[in-house]
Amino acid sequence: MGKRVIIAGGGAAGLTAAVFAARQGAEVTVLEGMERPGKKLLLTGNGRCNLTNLDVALSGKYYGSGAAVARKLTEQFGASEVLSFFEELGLLTTEKNGYVYPYSLQSGAVLGALLSEIRRLRVKLKLGEKVESIQQEEERWKVKTASWCYTADALVLACGGKAVPSTGSDGSGYALARMLGHSVTVPRPALVPLECNGRMYERLSGVRCRAAVSLYRAISEKNKNEVQKEAVLLKKDIGELQWTKYGVSGIVIFQLSRFVSTASHPQQMYLEVDLLPDFEKAYLVAFLERRAALFSKERTVALLSGLLHEKLIPVLLKNAEIPEKLSCGEVDAVQIERLVVQAKKLRLSLAGTKSFDVCQVCAGGVDCREVSDKTLESKKWNNLFFAGELLDVDGPCGGYNLQWAWTSGYVAGMSAGKEKKEEKGTI
């Protein structure tokens, strides 16, 4: 009989760990708390499942205490290895701008390929079996659920984080890690919409536009007289911006959101939105001056008509203190300058982020300084491994987080499935 391995969690990382542990000859059991496996995987990429990214700088795109670990391990099992793995499982893929998807553009195809492989390898998949407690006795793990006590030589915790708890990622994995003495960085929503102060968002809800968005930390009252003289640029990105009744969303916002959620004082941050990122300020000033002359008899909304969504124009005019009832011919150079500033540097005051219910991943998790950067084995316990979002690793949109699921699942599964046991020191 081979080494017995239990995988706690039947998501992307857990199923991958199960495959590679079983390929080592281990007898593998997956314990999944939900009534079906891979529920969150089915939601990824709006149901299309962005498997990975062909970005040559893939390994440098991670955050958290495990950023260096992720960088090292994705160089070992990166995008090309993921593509080879799924090709072995009979899955065809397609690529657009470096983003890799199943050829069918259906996440169910990815889950189906994984489930077919674990069936082929005779992995036992136990559904509705949520792990409630774990303990080690005489170098064997006892894993208790509401209905049974399972035993194993090695245990992989791949229970997920707190993102979209309706899929099973309810944060219970953190409690299990703490039960074993592991430190957990407080989880925060990442890849999540942002809430803004003010009422203008209600009238803009549903508007989408391309924009360059910069995230700044403002000068607080406390540090006005200290070294910091100007607001600090924390992150900038460009892409589709979506206005909502509570603030802003869209991929460009998701890419900035983890820096808001992990900040000690997110209310001291603000966004600066460039609604016309393809044009320089000087060009726009001259352009609008020509439009003002051309449409001299028209109302001021004509200045930006055709350039921006019609719902955005009244907001910019109001911020620039230009009455809508004026004609374009009555607008002076100073007002045009102010209007361009609003279009290029629209400032949004932040109130915080939306909740775990709507975020795509979590920032935070099990401190990666307490796991091996080679095997993802605990430095506190022999034959305890971690994988996936439970660890303090997160990345941007674009397939990076699923790549981490595949990578960490591969490493943890391969390590857990091996017969040889190495001594681990405590930290």
Coordinates of C-alpha atoms in Angstrom, one line a residue:
M1 CA 0.0 0.0 0.0
G2 CA 1.3 3.4 -0.9
K3 CA 1.6 6.4 1.3
R4 CA -1.8 7.7 2.4
V5 CA -2.4 11.4 1.6
I6 CA -5.4 13.5 2.5
I7 CA -6.1 16.7 0.6
A8 CA -8.4 19.1 2.4
G9 CA -10.2 21.0 -0.3
G10 CA -11.4 20.1 -3.8
G11 CA -10.7 23.4 -5.6
A12 CA -8.1 24.1 -8.3
A13 CA -5.1 23.7 -6.0
G14 CA -6.5 20.7 -4.1
L15 CA -7.4 18.7 -7.2
T16 CA -4.0 19.4 -8.7
A17 CA -2.3 18.3 -5.5
A18 CA -4.4 15.1 -5.6
V19 CA -3.3 14.3 -9.2
F20 CA 0.4 14.7 -8.5
A21 CA 0.3 12.9 -5.2
A22 CA -1.5 10.0 -6.8
R23 CA 1.0 10.0 -9.7
Q24 CA 3.7 9.4 -7.0
G25 CA 1.9 6.2 -6.1
A26 CA 0.2 7.6 -3.0
E27 CA -3.3 6.5 -1.9
V28 CA -5.1 9.9 -2.1
T29 CA -8.4 11.1 -0.5
V30 CA -9.8 14.5 -1.2
L31 CA -12.2 15.9 1.4
E32 CA -14.4 18.6 0.0
G33 CA -16.9 20.4 2.2
M34 CA -19.3 21.4 -0.6
E35 CA -21.8 19.2 -2.5
R36 CA -19.6 19.4 -5.6
P37 CA -15.9 20.1 -6.2
G38 CA -14.4 23.1 -8.0
K39 CA -17.3 25.5 -7.5
K40 CA -15.0 28.6 -7.5
L41 CA -13.0 27.3 -10.4
L42 CA -16.2 27.3 -12.5
L43 CA -16.6 31.1 -11.8
T44 CA -13.1 32.1 -12.8
G45 CA -12.7 34.4 -15.8
N46 CA -16.4 35.0 -15.9
G47 CA -16.9 31.3 -16.5
R48 CA -14.2 31.1 -19.2
C49 CA -11.4 30.1 -16.8
N50 CA -8.2 32.1 -17.5
L51 CA -5.8 29.2 -16.9
T52 CA -2.5 31.1 -16.9
N53 CA -0.6 34.0 -18.5
L54 CA 2.2 33.8 -21.0
D55 CA 3.8 36.9 -19.5
V56 CA 7.6 36.4 -19.5
A57 CA 7.6 38.2 -16.1
L58 CA 5.0 35.8 -14.7
S59 CA 7.0 34.9 -11.6
G60 CA 7.4 38.6 -10.6
K61 CA 3.7 39.4 -10.3
Y62 CA 2.9 38.1 -6.8
Y63 CA 2.4 39.9 -3.5
G64 CA 2.3 38.9 0.2
S65 CA 4.8 37.1 2.4
G66 CA 5.0 34.4 -0.2
A67 CA 5.9 36.6 -3.1
A68 CA 9.5 35.2 -3.3
V69 CA 8.2 31.7 -2.8
A70 CA 5.7 32.1 -5.7
R71 CA 8.5 33.6 -7.8
K72 CA 10.8 30.6 -7.2
L73 CA 8.1 27.9 -7.6
T74 CA 6.5 29.4 -10.8
E75 CA 9.9 29.2 -12.4
Q76 CA 9.8 25.5 -11.6
F77 CA 6.2 24.9 -12.7
G78 CA 5.1 27.9 -14.7
A79 CA 2.9 28.6 -17.7
S80 CA 4.5 26.2 -20.1
E81 CA 4.3 23.3 -17.6
V82 CA 0.6 24.2 -17.0
L83 CA -0.1 24.0 -20.7
S84 CA 1.7 20.7 -21.0
F85 CA -0.2 19.3 -17.9
F86 CA -3.6 20.2 -19.3
E87 CA -2.6 18.9 -22.8
E88 CA -1.8 15.6 -21.1
L89 CA -5.4 15.7 -19.7
G90 CA -6.8 16.1 -23.2
L91 CA -7.6 19.8 -22.9
L92 CA -7.1 22.1 -25.8
T93 CA -6.3 25.8 -25.1
T94 CA -6.4 29.1 -26.9
E95 CA -4.6 32.4 -26.2
K96 CA -5.4 36.0 -26.5
N97 CA -2.9 38.8 -25.6
G98 CA -1.1 36.3 -23.4
Y99 CA -4.2 35.2 -21.6
V100 CA -4.7 31.4 -21.9
Y101 CA -8.2 29.8 -21.8
P102 CA -9.7 26.4 -22.6
Y103 CA -10.5 26.3 -26.3
S104 CA -14.2 25.9 -25.5
L105 CA -14.0 29.1 -23.3
Q106 CA -15.8 27.1 -20.6
S107 CA -14.4 26.6 -17.2
G108 CA -16.3 23.3 -16.9
A109 CA -13.9 21.8 -19.4
V110 CA -11.0 22.5 -17.1
L111 CA -12.8 21.0 -14.1
G112 CA -13.9 18.1 -16.1
A113 CA -10.3 17.3 -17.2
L114 CA -9.1 17.4 -13.6
L115 CA -12.0 15.1 -12.4
S116 CA -11.4 12.6 -15.2
E117 CA -7.7 12.4 -14.2
I118 CA -8.5 11.8 -10.5
R119 CA -10.9 9.1 -11.4
R120 CA -8.3 7.5 -13.6
L121 CA -5.8 7.6 -10.7
R122 CA -8.5 6.2 -8.4
V123 CA -8.4 9.2 -6.1
K124 CA -11.2 9.1 -3.5
L125 CA -13.4 12.2 -3.6
K126 CA -15.5 12.7 -0.5
L127 CA -18.1 15.4 -0.9
G128 CA -19.9 17.2 1.9
E129 CA -17.0 16.4 4.2
K130 CA -15.8 19.6 5.7
V131 CA -12.7 19.3 7.9
E132 CA -13.4 20.4 11.4
S133 CA -10.2 19.5 13.3
I134 CA -6.8 18.0 12.7
Q135 CA -4.1 16.6 14.9
Q136 CA -1.0 14.5 14.6
E137 CA -0.5 11.3 16.6
E138 CA 2.6 9.1 16.2
E139 CA 3.5 10.8 12.9
R140 CA 0.1 10.1 11.4
W141 CA -2.6 12.7 10.8
K142 CA -6.1 12.4 12.2
V143 CA -8.5 14.5 10.2
K144 CA -12.0 14.8 11.6
T145 CA -15.2 15.8 9.8
A146 CA -18.7 15.8 11.1
S147 CA -19.2 12.2 10.0
W148 CA -15.8 10.5 10.2
C149 CA -12.2 10.5 11.4
Y150 CA -9.7 9.9 8.5
T151 CA -6.1 9.0 9.0
A152 CA -3.1 9.7 6.7
D153 CA 0.6 9.8 6.5
A154 CA 0.6 13.3 4.9
L155 CA -1.9 16.1 4.8
V156 CA -2.3 18.9 2.3
L157 CA -4.4 21.9 3.4
A158 CA -5.9 23.5 0.3
C159 CA -9.1 24.8 1.8
G160 CA -9.0 28.2 0.0
G161 CA -9.3 31.7 1.6
K162 CA -12.4 33.8 2.2
A163 CA -13.1 35.0 -1.3
V164 CA -16.7 34.1 -2.4
P165 CA -17.6 32.1 0.7
S166 CA -20.6 30.6 -1.1
T167 CA -18.2 28.4 -3.0
G168 CA -16.8 26.9 0.2
S169 CA -13.9 29.4 0.8
D170 CA -15.3 30.4 4.1
G171 CA -12.0 31.0 5.9
S172 CA -12.1 27.8 7.9
G173 CA -8.7 26.8 6.6
Y174 CA -7.2 29.7 8.5
A175 CA -8.6 28.3 11.7
L176 CA -7.1 24.9 11.0
A177 CA -3.7 26.5 10.3
R178 CA -3.9 28.4 13.6
M179 CA -4.9 25.2 15.4
L180 CA -1.5 23.9 14.4
G181 CA 0.4 27.0 15.5
H182 CA 0.8 28.7 12.2
S183 CA 0.6 32.5 11.8
V184 CA -2.0 33.9 9.5
T185 CA -1.8 37.4 8.0
V186 CA -5.2 38.9 8.3
P187 CA -7.1 38.2 5.0
R188 CA -8.4 41.1 3.0
P189 CA -10.4 41.3 -0.2
A190 CA -8.3 41.6 -3.3
L191 CA -9.4 42.0 -7.0
V192 CA -12.5 43.7 -5.7
P193 CA -14.6 46.8 -6.5
L194 CA -13.9 50.0 -4.6
E195 CA -16.4 52.1 -2.7
C196 CA -16.1 55.9 -3.1
N197 CA -17.4 58.9 -1.1
G198 CA -20.0 61.1 -2.7
R199 CA -23.3 60.7 -4.5
M200 CA -22.4 61.2 -8.2
Y201 CA -21.9 57.5 -8.7
E202 CA -25.6 56.7 -8.6
R203 CA -26.1 58.6 -11.9
L204 CA -23.0 57.0 -13.5
S205 CA -23.9 53.4 -12.6
G206 CA -23.4 51.1 -15.5
V207 CA -21.1 53.5 -17.5
R208 CA -18.0 51.8 -18.8
C209 CA -15.0 53.6 -20.3
R210 CA -11.3 53.1 -20.9
A211 CA -9.2 55.0 -18.4
A212 CA -5.8 55.3 -16.7
V213 CA -6.2 55.1 -13.0
S214 CA -3.6 56.1 -10.4
L215 CA -3.8 55.2 -6.7
Y216 CA -2.4 57.8 -4.3
R217 CA -1.9 58.0 -0.5
A218 CA -2.7 61.6 0.5
I219 CA -0.9 63.8 3.0
S220 CA -2.7 63.3 6.3
E221 CA -3.0 66.0 8.9
K222 CA -0.6 64.1 11.0
N223 CA 2.3 64.2 8.5
K224 CA 1.7 67.5 6.7
N225 CA 4.8 69.0 8.3
E226 CA 7.0 65.9 8.0
V227 CA 9.2 64.8 5.1
Q228 CA 6.3 63.8 2.9
K229 CA 5.4 66.9 1.0
E230 CA 3.3 65.4 -1.8
A231 CA 0.8 62.6 -2.2
V232 CA 2.6 59.3 -2.9
L233 CA 1.7 57.3 -6.1
L234 CA 1.2 53.7 -5.0
K235 CA 0.1 52.0 -8.2
K236 CA -1.1 52.9 -11.7
D237 CA -2.9 50.8 -14.3
I238 CA -4.9 51.3 -17.5
G239 CA -8.0 49.4 -18.8
E240 CA -11.7 49.3 -18.6
L241 CA -13.3 51.3 -15.7
Q242 CA -16.9 50.5 -14.7
W243 CA -18.9 53.0 -12.6
T244 CA -21.3 51.6 -10.0
K245 CA -23.8 53.0 -7.7
Y246 CA -21.3 52.8 -4.8
G247 CA -18.1 53.7 -6.6
V248 CA -15.9 52.0 -9.3
S249 CA -15.1 48.5 -10.6
G250 CA -13.6 46.8 -13.6
I251 CA -10.2 45.2 -14.2
V252 CA -8.3 48.4 -13.9
I253 CA -9.8 48.9 -10.4
F254 CA -9.2 45.2 -9.4
Q255 CA -5.5 45.6 -10.2
L256 CA -5.3 48.5 -7.6
S257 CA -7.7 47.1 -5.0
R258 CA -5.3 45.0 -2.9
F259 CA -3.3 48.1 -2.1
V260 CA -6.4 49.7 -0.7
S261 CA -7.6 46.7 1.3
T262 CA -4.2 46.0 2.9
A263 CA -3.6 49.7 3.8
S264 CA -3.9 50.7 7.5
H265 CA -5.8 53.8 6.6
P266 CA -7.6 53.3 3.2
Q267 CA -9.6 56.5 3.7
Q268 CA -6.4 58.5 3.2
M269 CA -6.1 57.1 -0.3
Y270 CA -7.7 58.5 -3.5
L271 CA -7.9 57.7 -7.1
E272 CA -6.9 60.0 -10.0
V273 CA -8.7 59.0 -13.2
D274 CA -7.6 60.0 -16.6
L275 CA -10.6 59.6 -18.9
L276 CA -8.7 60.5 -22.0
P277 CA -5.3 58.7 -21.5
D278 CA -4.4 58.8 -25.2
F279 CA -4.2 62.6 -25.4
E280 CA -1.8 65.1 -23.7
K281 CA -3.3 68.0 -21.7
A282 CA -1.9 70.7 -24.0
Y283 CA -3.5 69.0 -27.1
L284 CA -6.9 68.7 -25.4
V285 CA -6.9 72.3 -24.3
A286 CA -6.2 73.4 -27.9
F287 CA -8.7 70.9 -29.2
L288 CA -11.5 72.1 -26.9
E289 CA -10.8 75.7 -27.7
R290 CA -11.4 74.9 -31.4
R291 CA -14.6 73.0 -30.5
A292 CA -15.8 75.9 -28.4
A293 CA -15.4 78.2 -31.5
L294 CA -16.9 75.6 -33.8
F295 CA -20.0 75.0 -31.6
S296 CA -20.2 78.5 -30.2
K297 CA -24.1 78.4 -30.2
E298 CA -24.3 75.0 -28.6
R299 CA -24.7 74.3 -24.8
T300 CA -21.4 73.4 -23.0
V301 CA -22.1 69.6 -23.1
A302 CA -21.1 69.8 -26.8
L303 CA -17.5 70.4 -25.7
L304 CA -17.0 66.8 -24.7
S305 CA -19.9 65.2 -26.7
G306 CA -18.5 62.3 -28.7
L307 CA -15.4 62.1 -26.6
L308 CA -16.8 60.7 -23.4
H309 CA -20.0 58.9 -22.3
E310 CA -22.9 61.4 -22.1
K311 CA -23.4 60.7 -18.4
L312 CA -19.9 61.7 -17.6
I313 CA -20.0 65.1 -19.2
P314 CA -22.4 66.9 -16.7
V315 CA -20.2 65.6 -13.8
L316 CA -17.0 67.1 -15.4
L317 CA -18.7 70.4 -16.2
K318 CA -20.0 70.7 -12.6
N319 CA -16.5 69.9 -11.2
A320 CA -15.0 72.5 -13.5
E321 CA -17.6 75.0 -12.4
I322 CA -19.0 75.5 -16.0
P323 CA -22.8 75.9 -16.1
E324 CA -24.5 73.6 -18.6
K325 CA -26.8 76.4 -19.6
L326 CA -23.9 78.4 -21.0
S327 CA -23.1 78.3 -24.7
C328 CA -19.7 77.0 -25.8
G329 CA -18.9 80.5 -27.1
E330 CA -19.2 81.9 -23.6
V331 CA -16.6 79.5 -22.1
D332 CA -13.2 81.2 -21.5
A333 CA -9.7 79.7 -21.6
V334 CA -9.5 79.3 -17.8
Q335 CA -12.7 77.3 -17.8
I336 CA -11.5 75.1 -20.6
E337 CA -8.2 74.5 -18.7
R338 CA -10.3 73.4 -15.6
L339 CA -12.4 71.1 -17.7
V340 CA -9.3 69.4 -19.2
V341 CA -7.9 69.0 -15.7
Q342 CA -11.1 67.2 -14.6
A343 CA -11.0 64.9 -17.6
K344 CA -7.4 64.1 -17.1
K345 CA -7.2 64.1 -13.3
L346 CA -10.7 63.3 -11.9
R347 CA -10.2 62.7 -8.2
L348 CA -12.2 60.1 -6.4
S349 CA -12.2 59.9 -2.6
L350 CA -12.1 56.3 -1.3
A351 CA -14.3 54.8 1.5
G352 CA -12.9 51.3 1.2
T353 CA -13.5 48.1 -0.7
K354 CA -16.5 45.8 -1.2
S355 CA -16.7 42.6 0.8
F356 CA -15.3 39.1 0.5
D357 CA -18.6 38.1 -1.1
V358 CA -17.7 39.8 -4.4
C359 CA -13.9 39.7 -4.4
Q360 CA -12.0 37.3 -6.6
V361 CA -9.1 36.4 -4.3
C362 CA -7.8 37.3 -0.9
A363 CA -4.6 39.1 0.2
G364 CA -3.2 37.5 3.3
G365 CA -3.2 34.0 4.6
V366 CA -0.8 31.5 6.2
D367 CA 2.6 33.2 6.6
C368 CA 4.9 31.7 3.9
R369 CA 7.9 32.2 6.1
E370 CA 6.7 29.2 8.1
V371 CA 6.7 26.8 5.1
S372 CA 9.5 25.4 2.9
D373 CA 10.1 27.4 -0.2
K374 CA 11.0 24.1 -2.0
T375 CA 8.2 21.8 -0.9
L376 CA 5.5 24.0 0.7
E377 CA 5.9 21.7 3.8
S378 CA 5.3 23.2 7.2
K379 CA 8.4 24.1 9.1
K380 CA 6.5 23.2 12.3
W381 CA 5.1 19.8 11.4
N382 CA 6.4 16.9 9.3
N383 CA 4.2 15.9 6.4
L384 CA 1.9 18.9 6.6
F385 CA 1.7 20.9 3.3
F386 CA -0.1 24.0 2.1
A387 CA -1.4 25.0 -1.3
G388 CA -3.5 27.6 -3.1
E389 CA -5.2 30.7 -1.7
L390 CA -4.8 29.6 1.9
L391 CA -1.2 30.8 1.7
D392 CA -0.3 34.5 1.8
V393 CA 0.1 34.9 -1.9
D394 CA -2.0 36.9 -4.3
G395 CA -1.6 38.2 -7.8
P396 CA -3.3 40.5 -10.3
C397 CA -6.0 39.7 -12.8
G398 CA -5.0 37.8 -15.9
G399 CA -4.5 34.1 -14.9
Y400 CA -1.8 34.7 -12.2
N401 CA -3.9 33.5 -9.3
L402 CA -4.9 30.3 -11.1
Q403 CA -1.3 29.8 -12.0
W404 CA -0.4 29.9 -8.3
A405 CA -3.1 27.3 -7.7
W406 CA -1.6 24.9 -10.3
T407 CA 2.0 25.6 -9.1
S408 CA 1.3 25.2 -5.4
G409 CA -0.9 22.2 -6.0
Y410 CA 1.8 20.6 -8.1
V411 CA 4.6 21.3 -5.5
A412 CA 2.5 20.3 -2.5
G413 CA 1.1 17.2 -4.2
M414 CA 4.5 16.0 -5.4
S415 CA 6.1 16.6 -2.0
A416 CA 3.2 14.9 0.0
G417 CA 3.1 11.9 -2.3
K418 CA 6.8 11.0 -1.9
E419 CA 7.7 8.2 0.4
K420 CA 10.9 9.7 1.8
K421 CA 10.4 11.8 4.9
E422 CA 12.8 14.6 5.6
E423 CA 13.4 16.1 9.1
K424 CA 12.1 19.6 9.5
G425 CA 13.2 22.0 12.2
T426 CA 10.8 24.3 14.1
I427 CA 10.8 28.0 13.8

